Coordinates of C-alpha atoms and ligand atoms in Angstrom, one line a residue:
M835 CA 33.5 8.8 39.9
P836 CA 31.4 6.4 42.0
A837 CA 31.5 7.3 45.8
P838 CA 34.0 5.5 47.8
T839 CA 32.7 2.2 49.7
T840 CA 33.4 3.0 53.5
P841 CA 33.4 0.1 55.9
P842 CA 29.8 0.7 57.4
V843 CA 28.5 0.8 53.9
A844 CA 30.5 -2.3 52.8
A845 CA 29.2 -4.1 56.0
R846 CA 25.6 -3.2 55.1
R847 CA 26.2 -4.5 51.6
A848 CA 27.5 -7.8 53.0
A849 CA 24.5 -8.2 55.2
L850 CA 22.1 -7.4 52.3
D851 CA 24.1 -10.1 50.4
A852 CA 24.0 -12.5 53.2
L853 CA 20.0 -12.0 53.3
T854 CA 19.9 -13.5 49.7
R855 CA 22.2 -16.4 50.3
E856 CA 21.2 -18.0 53.5
P857 CA 17.9 -19.8 53.9
F858 CA 16.9 -18.5 57.3
D859 CA 14.9 -20.3 60.0
V860 CA 13.2 -17.0 60.9
L861 CA 13.0 -13.7 59.1
V862 CA 11.8 -10.9 61.6
V863 CA 9.9 -8.1 59.9
G864 CA 10.1 -4.8 62.1
G865 CA 12.7 -3.4 64.1
G866 CA 11.1 -1.8 67.0
I867 CA 11.6 -3.3 70.6
T868 CA 9.3 -6.4 69.6
G869 CA 11.2 -7.4 66.6
A870 CA 14.6 -6.6 68.3
G871 CA 13.7 -8.9 71.2
V872 CA 12.5 -11.7 69.0
A873 CA 15.5 -11.5 66.9
R874 CA 17.9 -11.5 70.0
D875 CA 16.0 -14.5 71.5
A876 CA 15.9 -16.4 68.1
A877 CA 19.6 -15.9 67.4
M878 CA 20.4 -16.9 71.3
R879 CA 18.5 -20.1 70.9
G880 CA 20.6 -21.0 67.8
L881 CA 18.2 -20.2 65.1
R882 CA 19.4 -18.8 61.7
T883 CA 17.8 -15.4 62.2
A884 CA 17.4 -12.4 60.1
L885 CA 15.6 -9.0 60.9
V886 CA 14.7 -6.2 58.6
E887 CA 13.3 -2.8 59.2
K888 CA 11.9 -0.4 56.7
E889 CA 13.3 2.8 58.3
D890 CA 15.3 2.6 61.5
F891 CA 15.4 0.7 64.7
A892 CA 12.8 2.1 66.9
S893 CA 11.8 4.6 64.4
G894 CA 7.9 3.7 65.1
T895 CA 6.3 3.5 68.4
S896 CA 9.4 2.4 70.2
S897 CA 11.1 5.8 70.1
R898 CA 7.7 7.7 71.2
S899 CA 7.0 5.8 74.6
S900 CA 7.0 7.6 78.1
R901 CA 10.3 5.9 78.4
L902 CA 9.3 4.0 81.6
V903 CA 10.1 0.4 82.5
H904 CA 7.3 0.1 84.8
G905 CA 5.0 -2.4 86.6
G906 CA 2.2 -0.1 85.6
V907 CA 0.6 1.0 88.7
R908 CA -2.3 2.4 86.5
Y909 CA -3.2 -1.2 85.4
L910 CA -4.2 -2.0 89.0
E911 CA -7.4 0.0 88.6
H912 CA -8.3 -2.5 85.7
G913 CA -7.5 -5.6 87.6
D914 CA -4.6 -6.6 85.4
L915 CA -2.6 -8.1 88.3
R916 CA -1.0 -10.6 86.0
L917 CA 0.4 -8.0 83.8
V918 CA 1.7 -6.0 86.7
F919 CA 3.4 -8.9 88.2
E920 CA 5.1 -9.9 84.9
A921 CA 6.0 -6.2 84.2
S922 CA 7.5 -5.8 87.8
N923 CA 9.5 -8.8 87.3
E924 CA 10.9 -7.4 83.9
R925 CA 11.7 -4.1 85.4
R926 CA 14.0 -6.1 87.7
V927 CA 15.5 -8.3 84.9
L928 CA 16.0 -5.2 82.6
R929 CA 17.8 -3.2 85.5
R930 CA 20.1 -6.2 85.6
L931 CA 20.7 -6.8 81.8
A932 CA 21.1 -2.9 81.0
P933 CA 21.7 -1.0 84.4
H934 CA 23.1 2.1 82.3
L935 CA 19.8 2.3 80.3
V936 CA 17.1 1.2 82.9
R937 CA 17.6 3.4 85.9
P938 CA 15.6 3.7 89.0
L939 CA 13.1 6.7 89.3
A940 CA 11.1 7.9 92.2
F941 CA 7.6 9.1 91.6
T942 CA 5.6 11.4 93.8
W943 CA 1.7 10.8 93.5
P944 CA -0.1 13.7 95.2
V945 CA -3.8 13.3 96.4
Y946 CA -6.2 16.2 96.4
A947 CA -9.6 16.7 97.9
G948 CA -12.2 14.9 95.9
A949 CA -9.5 12.8 93.9
R950 CA -11.0 9.8 92.0
I951 CA -8.2 7.8 93.6
A952 CA -8.5 8.7 97.4
R953 CA -5.5 8.4 99.8
W954 CA -6.6 5.1 101.2
K955 CA -7.0 3.7 97.8
L956 CA -3.7 4.7 96.7
A957 CA -1.9 3.2 99.8
A958 CA -3.7 0.0 99.3
G959 CA -3.0 0.0 95.4
L960 CA 0.8 0.7 96.2
T961 CA 0.9 -2.0 98.8
L962 CA -0.5 -4.3 96.2
Y963 CA 2.2 -2.9 93.7
D964 CA 5.2 -3.7 96.3
L965 CA 3.6 -7.1 96.7
L966 CA 3.4 -7.9 93.0
A967 CA 7.2 -7.0 92.7
T968 CA 7.8 -9.6 95.4
F969 CA 9.0 -6.6 97.5
R970 CA 12.0 -6.7 95.2
N971 CA 11.6 -3.2 93.9
V972 CA 14.3 -0.4 94.6
A973 CA 12.4 0.4 97.7
R974 CA 8.9 0.1 99.1
H975 CA 6.4 2.8 98.7
E976 CA 6.0 5.5 101.4
R977 CA 3.0 7.4 102.5
L978 CA 3.4 11.2 102.4
S979 CA 1.6 14.0 104.4
A980 CA 0.8 17.0 102.4
A981 CA 3.8 18.7 103.8
G982 CA 5.9 15.7 102.7
V983 CA 4.7 16.1 99.2
L984 CA 5.5 19.9 99.1
R985 CA 8.9 19.3 100.7
R986 CA 9.7 17.1 97.5
E987 CA 7.7 19.1 95.0
P988 CA 7.8 22.8 96.4
R989 CA 6.1 24.2 93.2
L990 CA 3.2 21.9 93.1
L991 CA -0.3 23.0 93.7
S992 CA -0.9 23.1 97.5
R993 CA -4.7 24.0 97.6
D994 CA -6.8 20.9 98.7
L995 CA -3.7 18.7 98.8
R996 CA -4.4 15.9 101.3
G997 CA -1.0 13.9 101.1
G998 CA 0.2 11.4 98.8
A999 CA 2.9 8.8 98.3
R1000 CA 6.2 8.0 96.8
Y1001 CA 6.9 4.7 94.9
W1002 CA 9.6 3.5 92.3
D1003 CA 9.7 2.6 88.7
A1004 CA 12.4 2.9 86.1
L1005 CA 13.3 5.4 83.3
T1006 CA 14.9 4.2 80.2
D1007 CA 15.9 5.6 76.7
D1008 CA 13.5 3.8 74.6
A1009 CA 15.3 4.0 71.3
R1010 CA 18.6 3.0 72.8
L1011 CA 17.0 0.0 74.6
T1012 CA 15.9 -1.1 71.2
L1013 CA 19.4 -0.5 69.6
A1014 CA 21.2 -2.4 72.4
T1015 CA 18.7 -5.3 71.9
V1016 CA 19.4 -5.2 68.2
R1017 CA 23.1 -5.2 68.7
S1018 CA 22.8 -8.0 71.0
A1019 CA 21.0 -10.1 68.4
I1020 CA 23.9 -9.4 65.9
A1021 CA 26.3 -10.4 68.5
S1022 CA 24.5 -13.6 68.8
G1023 CA 24.6 -14.2 65.0
A1024 CA 21.4 -12.4 63.5
T1025 CA 21.8 -10.8 60.2
V1026 CA 20.1 -7.3 60.6
V1027 CA 19.5 -4.5 58.1
N1028 CA 17.7 -1.4 58.8
H1029 CA 16.2 0.8 55.8
A1030 CA 15.1 -2.4 54.3
R1031 CA 11.4 -2.7 53.7
V1032 CA 9.3 -5.7 53.1
T1033 CA 7.0 -5.2 50.1
A1034 CA 5.7 -8.7 49.6
L1035 CA 5.5 -12.0 51.4
L1036 CA 6.8 -15.3 49.6
R1037 CA 4.6 -18.3 49.8
E1038 CA 5.3 -22.0 49.2
G1039 CA 1.7 -23.4 49.0
S1040 CA -0.2 -22.1 51.9
R1041 CA 2.8 -21.3 54.1
A1042 CA 4.8 -18.0 54.3
A1043 CA 8.2 -18.7 53.2
G1044 CA 10.2 -15.3 53.3
A1045 CA 10.0 -11.8 51.7
Q1046 CA 10.8 -9.5 49.0
V1047 CA 12.7 -6.7 50.6
V1048 CA 13.5 -3.5 49.0
D1049 CA 16.7 -1.4 50.0
E1050 CA 15.4 2.0 50.9
L1051 CA 18.8 3.6 50.9
D1052 CA 20.6 2.5 47.7
G1053 CA 17.6 1.0 45.8
G1054 CA 17.6 -2.5 44.7
E1055 CA 15.6 -5.6 45.8
V1056 CA 16.4 -9.0 47.5
R1057 CA 14.4 -12.1 48.2
V1058 CA 14.9 -13.6 51.5
R1059 CA 13.9 -17.3 52.0
A1060 CA 12.9 -18.2 55.6
R1061 CA 11.0 -21.3 57.1
V1062 CA 9.1 -18.8 59.4
V1063 CA 8.4 -15.0 59.2
V1064 CA 7.5 -13.0 62.4
N1065 CA 5.4 -10.0 62.0
A1066 CA 6.5 -7.6 64.6
T1067 CA 5.4 -4.5 62.8
G1068 CA 3.4 -3.2 65.7
P1069 CA 0.7 -0.5 64.4
W1070 CA 1.6 -1.7 60.9
S1071 CA 1.0 -5.4 61.4
D1072 CA -2.5 -5.4 59.8
E1073 CA -0.8 -4.0 56.8
T1074 CA 2.0 -6.7 56.9
E1075 CA -0.6 -9.3 57.4
R1076 CA -2.2 -8.3 54.3
L1077 CA 1.0 -8.8 52.3
A1078 CA 0.5 -12.5 53.0
G1079 CA -3.0 -12.2 51.4
A1080 CA -4.7 -12.7 54.9
T1081 CA -8.1 -11.4 54.7
T1082 CA -8.8 -11.5 58.5
T1083 CA -10.4 -8.5 60.5
S1084 CA -8.1 -6.1 62.0
A1085 CA -6.0 -7.4 65.0
V1086 CA -4.4 -4.2 66.0
H1087 CA -6.0 -1.1 67.2
G1088 CA -3.6 2.0 67.4
S1089 CA -4.2 4.4 70.2
K1090 CA -2.5 7.7 69.9
G1091 CA -0.3 9.1 72.6
V1092 CA 1.3 12.6 72.9
H1093 CA 4.2 13.9 74.7
L1094 CA 5.5 17.2 75.1
L1095 CA 9.0 18.4 76.1
V1096 CA 9.5 21.9 77.8
P1097 CA 12.4 23.3 79.9
R1098 CA 12.3 21.9 83.4
A1099 CA 13.0 25.3 84.9
R1100 CA 9.7 26.5 83.5
V1101 CA 7.4 23.5 85.1
G1102 CA 9.3 23.5 88.3
N1103 CA 9.2 19.8 88.9
E1104 CA 12.0 18.4 91.1
A1105 CA 11.5 14.7 90.0
A1106 CA 8.6 12.3 88.5
L1107 CA 5.1 12.9 89.3
T1108 CA 2.1 10.8 88.7
L1109 CA -1.1 13.0 88.2
L1110 CA -4.6 12.8 87.4
T1111 CA -5.7 15.2 84.7
P1112 CA -8.2 17.9 85.7
Q1113 CA -10.1 17.4 82.6
D1114 CA -11.1 13.6 82.8
G1115 CA -9.1 12.0 85.7
R1116 CA -6.9 10.1 83.5
V1117 CA -3.4 9.2 84.7
F1118 CA -0.6 11.3 83.4
F1119 CA 3.1 12.0 84.2
V1120 CA 5.4 14.9 84.5
L1121 CA 8.9 13.2 84.1
P1122 CA 12.5 14.5 84.4
A1123 CA 14.6 14.4 81.3
G1124 CA 18.0 16.2 82.4
D1125 CA 17.4 19.9 81.8
F1126 CA 13.7 19.2 80.6
A1127 CA 10.3 17.8 81.7
V1128 CA 8.3 15.4 79.5
I1129 CA 4.6 15.9 80.0
G1130 CA 2.3 12.8 78.7
T1131 CA 0.5 11.2 77.7
T1132 CA -2.9 11.3 75.8
D1133 CA -4.7 8.1 74.9
S1134 CA -7.2 8.3 71.9
F1135 CA -8.2 6.1 69.0
E1136 CA -7.7 7.9 65.9
P1137 CA -7.9 6.7 62.4
V1138 CA -4.4 7.7 61.3
S1139 CA -1.7 5.9 59.5
P1140 CA 1.5 5.0 61.7
D1141 CA 3.5 6.9 59.2
E1142 CA 1.7 10.0 59.7
V1143 CA 0.7 10.1 63.4
R1144 CA 1.5 13.7 64.9
A1145 CA 0.5 15.8 67.9
S1146 CA -2.4 18.1 67.2
S1147 CA -2.8 21.6 68.8
G1148 CA -5.5 20.2 70.7
D1149 CA -3.3 17.6 72.3
V1150 CA -0.8 20.1 73.1
A1151 CA -3.4 22.4 74.7
Y1152 CA -4.9 19.4 76.7
L1153 CA -1.4 18.6 78.1
I1154 CA -0.5 22.2 79.0
A1155 CA -3.6 22.7 80.6
A1156 CA -3.1 19.5 82.8
A1157 CA 0.3 20.6 83.8
N1158 CA -0.6 24.3 84.5
H1159 CA -3.3 23.0 86.9
F1160 CA -0.7 21.3 89.1
F1161 CA 2.0 23.8 88.6
P1162 CA 0.2 27.0 88.9
S1163 CA 3.1 29.2 88.9
A1164 CA 4.5 27.8 85.6
Q1165 CA 1.7 29.3 83.3
L1166 CA 3.0 27.4 80.4
T1167 CA 2.0 28.3 76.9
Q1168 CA 2.5 26.7 73.6
D1169 CA 5.7 28.7 73.2
D1170 CA 7.3 26.9 75.9
V1171 CA 6.9 23.6 74.1
I1172 CA 10.2 22.7 72.6
T1173 CA 9.0 19.4 71.0
A1174 CA 5.6 17.6 70.8
W1175 CA 5.5 14.2 69.3
A1176 CA 3.0 11.2 69.0
G1177 CA 3.1 7.4 68.8
L1178 CA 0.5 4.8 68.2
R1179 CA 0.2 2.0 70.8
P1180 CA -0.2 -1.3 68.9
L1181 CA -3.0 -2.6 71.2
V1182 CA -4.6 -5.9 70.6
A1183 CA -8.0 -5.1 69.0
S1184 CA -10.9 -6.4 71.0
D1185 CA -14.6 -5.6 71.6
A1186 CA -13.3 -3.1 74.4
S1187 CA -11.4 -1.1 71.8
A1188 CA -14.6 0.5 70.7
G1189 CA -14.7 2.5 74.0
D1190 CA -12.0 3.8 76.3
P1191 CA -8.5 3.0 74.9
G1192 CA -7.0 3.4 78.4
A1193 CA -9.1 0.5 79.6
V1194 CA -7.8 -1.8 76.9
S1195 CA -5.4 -4.4 78.3
R1196 CA -1.6 -4.0 77.5
E1197 CA -1.4 -7.8 77.3
H1198 CA 0.2 -9.2 74.1
A1199 CA -1.0 -11.8 71.6
V1200 CA 0.8 -14.4 69.5
T1201 CA -1.0 -15.8 66.7
E1202 CA -0.4 -17.9 63.5
R1203 CA -3.5 -17.1 61.2
V1204 CA -1.3 -17.8 57.9
P1205 CA 0.9 -20.9 58.4
G1206 CA 4.5 -19.9 58.7
L1207 CA 3.5 -16.2 59.6
V1208 CA 3.8 -15.7 63.4
R1209 CA 2.4 -12.4 64.6
I1210 CA 3.1 -10.7 67.7
T1211 CA 0.8 -7.7 68.9
G1212 CA 0.3 -5.6 71.9
G1213 CA 2.4 -5.5 74.9
K1214 CA 4.8 -2.9 76.2
L1215 CA 8.2 -1.8 76.2
T1216 CA 8.8 -3.1 79.5
T1217 CA 7.4 -6.7 78.8
Y1218 CA 9.4 -7.1 75.4
R1219 CA 11.5 -9.8 76.6
V1220 CA 8.5 -11.9 77.6
M1221 CA 6.8 -11.0 74.3
A1222 CA 9.8 -12.1 72.3
R1223 CA 10.1 -15.4 74.4
D1224 CA 6.5 -16.3 73.5
G1225 CA 7.1 -15.3 69.8
V1226 CA 10.0 -17.5 69.4
D1227 CA 8.3 -20.5 71.3
A1228 CA 5.6 -20.0 68.5
V1229 CA 8.4 -20.0 65.8
Q1230 CA 9.9 -23.3 67.1
R1231 CA 6.3 -24.8 67.2
S1232 CA 5.8 -23.7 63.7
L1233 CA 9.3 -25.2 62.7
G1234 CA 8.1 -28.4 64.2
V1235 CA 11.1 -28.4 66.6
R1236 CA 11.3 -28.7 70.2
V1237 CA 10.5 -25.6 72.1
T1238 CA 13.8 -24.7 74.1
R1239 CA 14.3 -22.4 77.0
S1240 CA 14.6 -18.6 76.2
P1241 CA 18.1 -17.6 77.5
T1242 CA 17.6 -13.9 77.1
A1243 CA 17.7 -13.2 81.0
D1244 CA 21.2 -14.7 81.2
L1245 CA 23.4 -12.3 79.3
P1246 CA 23.5 -8.4 79.5
L1247 CA 22.5 -6.3 76.6
A1248 CA 25.2 -4.5 74.7
G1249 CA 26.7 -2.2 77.1
G1250 CA 25.2 -3.7 80.0
G1251 CA 28.2 -4.9 81.8
L1252 CA 28.6 -2.0 84.4
A1253 CA 27.6 -3.1 87.9
D1254 CA 27.4 0.5 89.1
P1255 CA 27.1 3.2 86.4
L1256 CA 27.0 6.1 89.0
K1257 CA 30.4 5.0 90.2
V1258 CA 31.8 4.9 86.8
I1259 CA 30.6 8.3 85.9
G1260 CA 32.9 9.8 88.4
A1261 CA 36.1 8.2 86.8
A1262 CA 34.7 9.2 83.3
T1263 CA 34.2 12.8 84.7
T1264 CA 38.0 13.0 85.6
L1265 CA 38.9 11.7 82.4
I1266 CA 36.8 13.7 80.1
G1267 CA 36.7 17.1 82.2
D1268 CA 33.0 17.5 81.5
A1269 CA 30.7 16.0 83.9
A1270 CA 27.5 16.2 81.6
V1271 CA 29.3 14.6 78.6
A1272 CA 30.8 11.8 81.0
A1273 CA 27.2 11.0 82.4
R1274 CA 25.7 11.0 79.0
L1275 CA 28.4 8.6 77.6
V1276 CA 28.1 6.3 80.7
H1277 CA 24.2 6.1 80.6
A1278 CA 24.0 5.8 76.8
H1279 CA 27.0 3.5 76.0
G1280 CA 27.4 1.5 79.5
D1281 CA 30.5 -0.5 79.5
Q1282 CA 31.4 0.7 75.9
W1283 CA 31.6 4.5 77.0
R1284 CA 35.4 4.2 77.0
E1285 CA 35.5 3.0 73.4
V1286 CA 33.4 5.9 72.4
W1287 CA 35.7 8.4 74.2
A1288 CA 38.7 6.7 72.7
I1289 CA 37.5 8.1 69.3
A1290 CA 37.7 11.6 70.7
E1291 CA 41.1 11.0 72.0
R1292 CA 42.4 9.7 68.6
E1293 CA 40.6 12.6 66.8
P1294 CA 40.3 16.0 68.8
A1295 CA 37.8 17.4 66.4
L1296 CA 35.4 14.8 67.6
R1297 CA 35.8 15.8 71.1
E1298 CA 33.6 18.9 70.5
R1299 CA 30.1 19.1 71.5
I1300 CA 27.7 19.1 68.5
E1301 CA 25.5 21.8 70.0
P1302 CA 27.1 24.0 73.0
T1303 CA 24.1 23.5 75.3
R1304 CA 23.8 19.6 74.8
P1305 CA 26.1 16.9 76.1
Y1306 CA 26.6 15.2 72.9
V1307 CA 30.0 15.0 71.3
M1308 CA 30.8 14.3 67.7
A1309 CA 32.8 11.0 68.7
E1310 CA 29.2 9.7 69.6
L1311 CA 28.2 10.1 65.9
R1312 CA 31.4 8.4 64.7
W1313 CA 30.5 5.5 66.9
A1314 CA 26.9 5.4 65.8
V1315 CA 28.1 5.2 62.0
D1316 CA 30.8 2.6 62.7
R1317 CA 29.1 0.4 65.4
E1318 CA 25.3 1.2 65.6
L1319 CA 24.1 1.1 62.1
G1320 CA 23.4 4.9 61.7
F1321 CA 22.9 5.5 58.0
T1322 CA 20.9 8.6 57.9
L1323 CA 21.1 12.0 59.8
A1324 CA 17.8 11.2 61.5
D1325 CA 19.2 7.7 62.5
L1326 CA 21.9 9.7 64.4
L1327 CA 20.1 12.9 65.6
V1328 CA 16.8 11.5 66.5
R1329 CA 17.6 8.0 67.7
R1330 CA 21.3 7.5 68.5
I1331 CA 21.3 10.8 70.3
P1332 CA 18.0 12.6 71.1
M1333 CA 19.2 16.1 69.6
A1334 CA 16.0 16.5 67.6
F1335 CA 13.8 16.1 70.7
E1336 CA 15.8 18.7 72.8
T1337 CA 16.3 21.6 70.4
Q1338 CA 13.7 24.1 69.2
D1339 CA 14.8 23.5 65.5
H1340 CA 14.7 19.7 66.1
G1341 CA 18.4 19.3 65.2
R1342 CA 18.2 21.2 61.7
A1343 CA 21.0 23.3 62.6
A1344 CA 23.1 20.5 64.0
A1345 CA 22.2 18.1 61.0
R1346 CA 24.0 20.8 58.8
R1347 CA 27.0 21.0 61.1
V1348 CA 27.6 17.5 61.2
A1349 CA 26.6 16.5 57.6
P1350 CA 30.3 17.1 56.3
F1351 CA 31.5 14.6 58.7
V1352 CA 29.0 11.9 58.1
A1353 CA 29.3 12.3 54.4
Q1354 CA 33.0 11.4 54.7
W1355 CA 32.4 8.4 57.1
L1356 CA 29.5 7.2 54.5
G1357 CA 31.1 8.1 51.4
W1358 CA 28.4 10.7 50.4
D1359 CA 29.1 12.9 47.6
S1360 CA 28.0 16.6 47.5
D1361 CA 24.6 15.8 46.0
R1362 CA 23.9 13.0 48.4
R1363 CA 24.8 15.2 51.2
A1364 CA 22.4 17.9 50.2
R1365 CA 19.7 15.2 49.8
E1366 CA 20.3 13.6 53.1
V1367 CA 20.0 17.2 54.7
E1368 CA 16.7 17.7 53.0
R1369 CA 15.4 14.3 54.1
Y1370 CA 16.4 15.1 57.5
D1371 CA 14.3 18.1 57.3
A1372 CA 11.4 16.2 56.0
D1373 CA 12.0 13.6 58.8
V1374 CA 11.6 15.9 61.6
E1375 CA 8.8 17.7 60.2
R1376 CA 6.9 14.4 59.9
L1377 CA 7.8 13.6 63.4
F1378 CA 7.5 16.9 65.2
G1379 CA 5.2 18.9 63.2
I1380 CA 2.0 19.9 65.0
E1381 CA -1.1 19.3 63.2
Ligands
FAD1320 P1 7.1 -0.4 66.7 O1 8.0 0.1 67.5 O2 6.1 0.4 66.1 O3 8.1 -1.1 65.7 C1 7.4 -1.7 64.4 C2 8.4 -1.4 63.4 O4 8.0 -2.1 62.2 C3 8.6 0.0 63.0 O5 9.9 0.2 63.3 C4 8.2 -0.1 61.4 O6 9.1 0.9 60.9 C5 8.6 -1.6 61.1 N1 8.0 -2.0 59.8 C6 6.5 -1.6 59.6 N2 6.3 -2.1 58.3 C7 7.4 -2.6 57.9 C8 7.7 -3.5 56.6 N3 6.8 -3.6 55.7 N4 9.1 -3.9 56.5 C9 9.9 -3.6 57.5 N5 9.5 -3.0 58.7 C10 8.5 -2.6 58.8 N6 5.5 1.0 77.0 C11 6.2 0.9 78.4 O7 6.6 -0.1 78.6 N7 6.5 2.0 79.0 C12 6.1 3.1 78.7 O8 6.3 4.1 79.3 C13 5.4 3.2 77.4 N8 4.8 4.7 77.0 C14 4.2 4.5 75.8 C15 3.7 5.8 75.4 C16 3.0 6.0 74.3 C17 2.5 7.3 73.9 C18 2.9 5.0 73.4 C19 2.3 5.1 72.1 C20 3.4 3.7 73.8 C21 4.0 3.6 75.0 N9 4.4 2.2 75.6 C22 5.1 2.1 76.7 C23 4.3 1.1 74.7 C24 5.3 0.7 73.8 O9 6.1 1.9 73.4 C25 5.0 -0.1 72.6 O10 4.2 -1.3 73.0 C26 6.3 -0.7 71.8 O11 7.1 0.4 71.5 C27 5.7 -1.3 70.5 O12 6.9 -1.8 69.9 P2 6.8 -2.7 68.5 O13 8.1 -3.2 68.3 O14 5.8 -3.8 68.6 O15 6.3 -1.6 67.5

């Protein structure tokens, strides 16, 4: 007997059908933050827009970042003032568009005797940082004495500490920021399908004219006709360009960055720290993430496929040594590492790429080497809206129509309608009776938190936490299937909720626990359910296995 078609599956089939029917103005390839931003911008400007993503939204680099929406204090050293100015402005815009997802975070930067960046240099840099934010950051930086640093971070190395500073940036959930952007694109009329891989680009004469798309979930292929194709495939973008027969030299250079997640109590950091590695003086962060600390990142050019990029034991040892240097009582070992993961920064290839990856500019580039195929590379999570604006301007030029104003700063992202999330958490806690779950729902879903909790109210089994120690309830998964295009267990447990990052088994036990529910919601029979659990195991091994 064929499996029943459930509403999310029917909606996906309808979207695949729509891909074949309409001739689109623009087809966006790649559902990372860049492609999501382009689709939202294009749809908001009234272009008939489609987006296809080979795996899941943010399954590439956009779920492997340091999760900072930041001006990029580090780039001041390279004189990248324009980028810092632009990123600081974007930090302010994104806090307005998605206050639940982009939240202020104070950083302590301690300075030690003989440090590459001395106290006076740090103070000058942070004054410039405030200036480039036109003094509209959360607050201006403060200089700290050594005692002031230790009051904030009592377990920090005190030997040779000379003082430091405190400054502000913002923390986000990169995968959910991408998802909120995708959902806003859909709300503006875009047709969006995940697990849909472009395998060939269609041509009309010398122009790109659409793509051949394979359905990676249920099989089958569709031809999507579009007047312009946008290559927003980040570290895959040379590969995508080659699908159009382009024989140009490489335009993207992937720099690998690794993060570790460890229990915060083991490190002992109170909040966020910006530090210089004892090994080579590079900037790295120790960031709070609820009960955990995230330590990262590395920055190295490695000839590795974006599909296979992983942390190596050398990367893990390097980050542990750096953290132990500054938190000597922690004595972290590899056994403390709950998760290690890696991403590839899709940097614009340049002559400088041959040398230090940290010195390569994080600016973006928009090109159209094949007519009708607009490519966007480089940039950052923080500046994605600007990249999207420049990309859609290029699309309109390629279409031969007037370039119109990008309206993406005018409307909140999905869930972004809360003026003050902290106030709402109080009311949510009273209703839900679990402060951690309430905070999670408000931060992840913004003004839609009430709709998610309504699912739990209707179906008491879905009030339960998936894992007793983590603040994620079953109702979030139901919402993710119904409203957030979650179609595999990894879509749900890696990117809709970060269970895989926060559990030693990377959510394998949780996957088995939730599979019967998800099977019912998506109409999986018992064979398919078993295959989906196997697929989950393979997905998390690929993401979190250490080389
Ligand atoms: P991706 O997110 O990689 O998206 C490309 C997508 O294309 C993928 O989802 C892929 O599956 C899809 N795709 C590929 N081929 C096909 C195909 N044939 N058909 C369909 N789809 C396809 N930026 C910040 O602002 N703040 C930070 O704190 C920060 N930290 C970082 C830390 C690290 C370690 C790294 C690696 C990056 C960091 N960045 C940060 C940079 C930021 O994460 C990236 O610039 C951004 O995520 C790139 O997004 P993207 O959409 O261009 O690429």
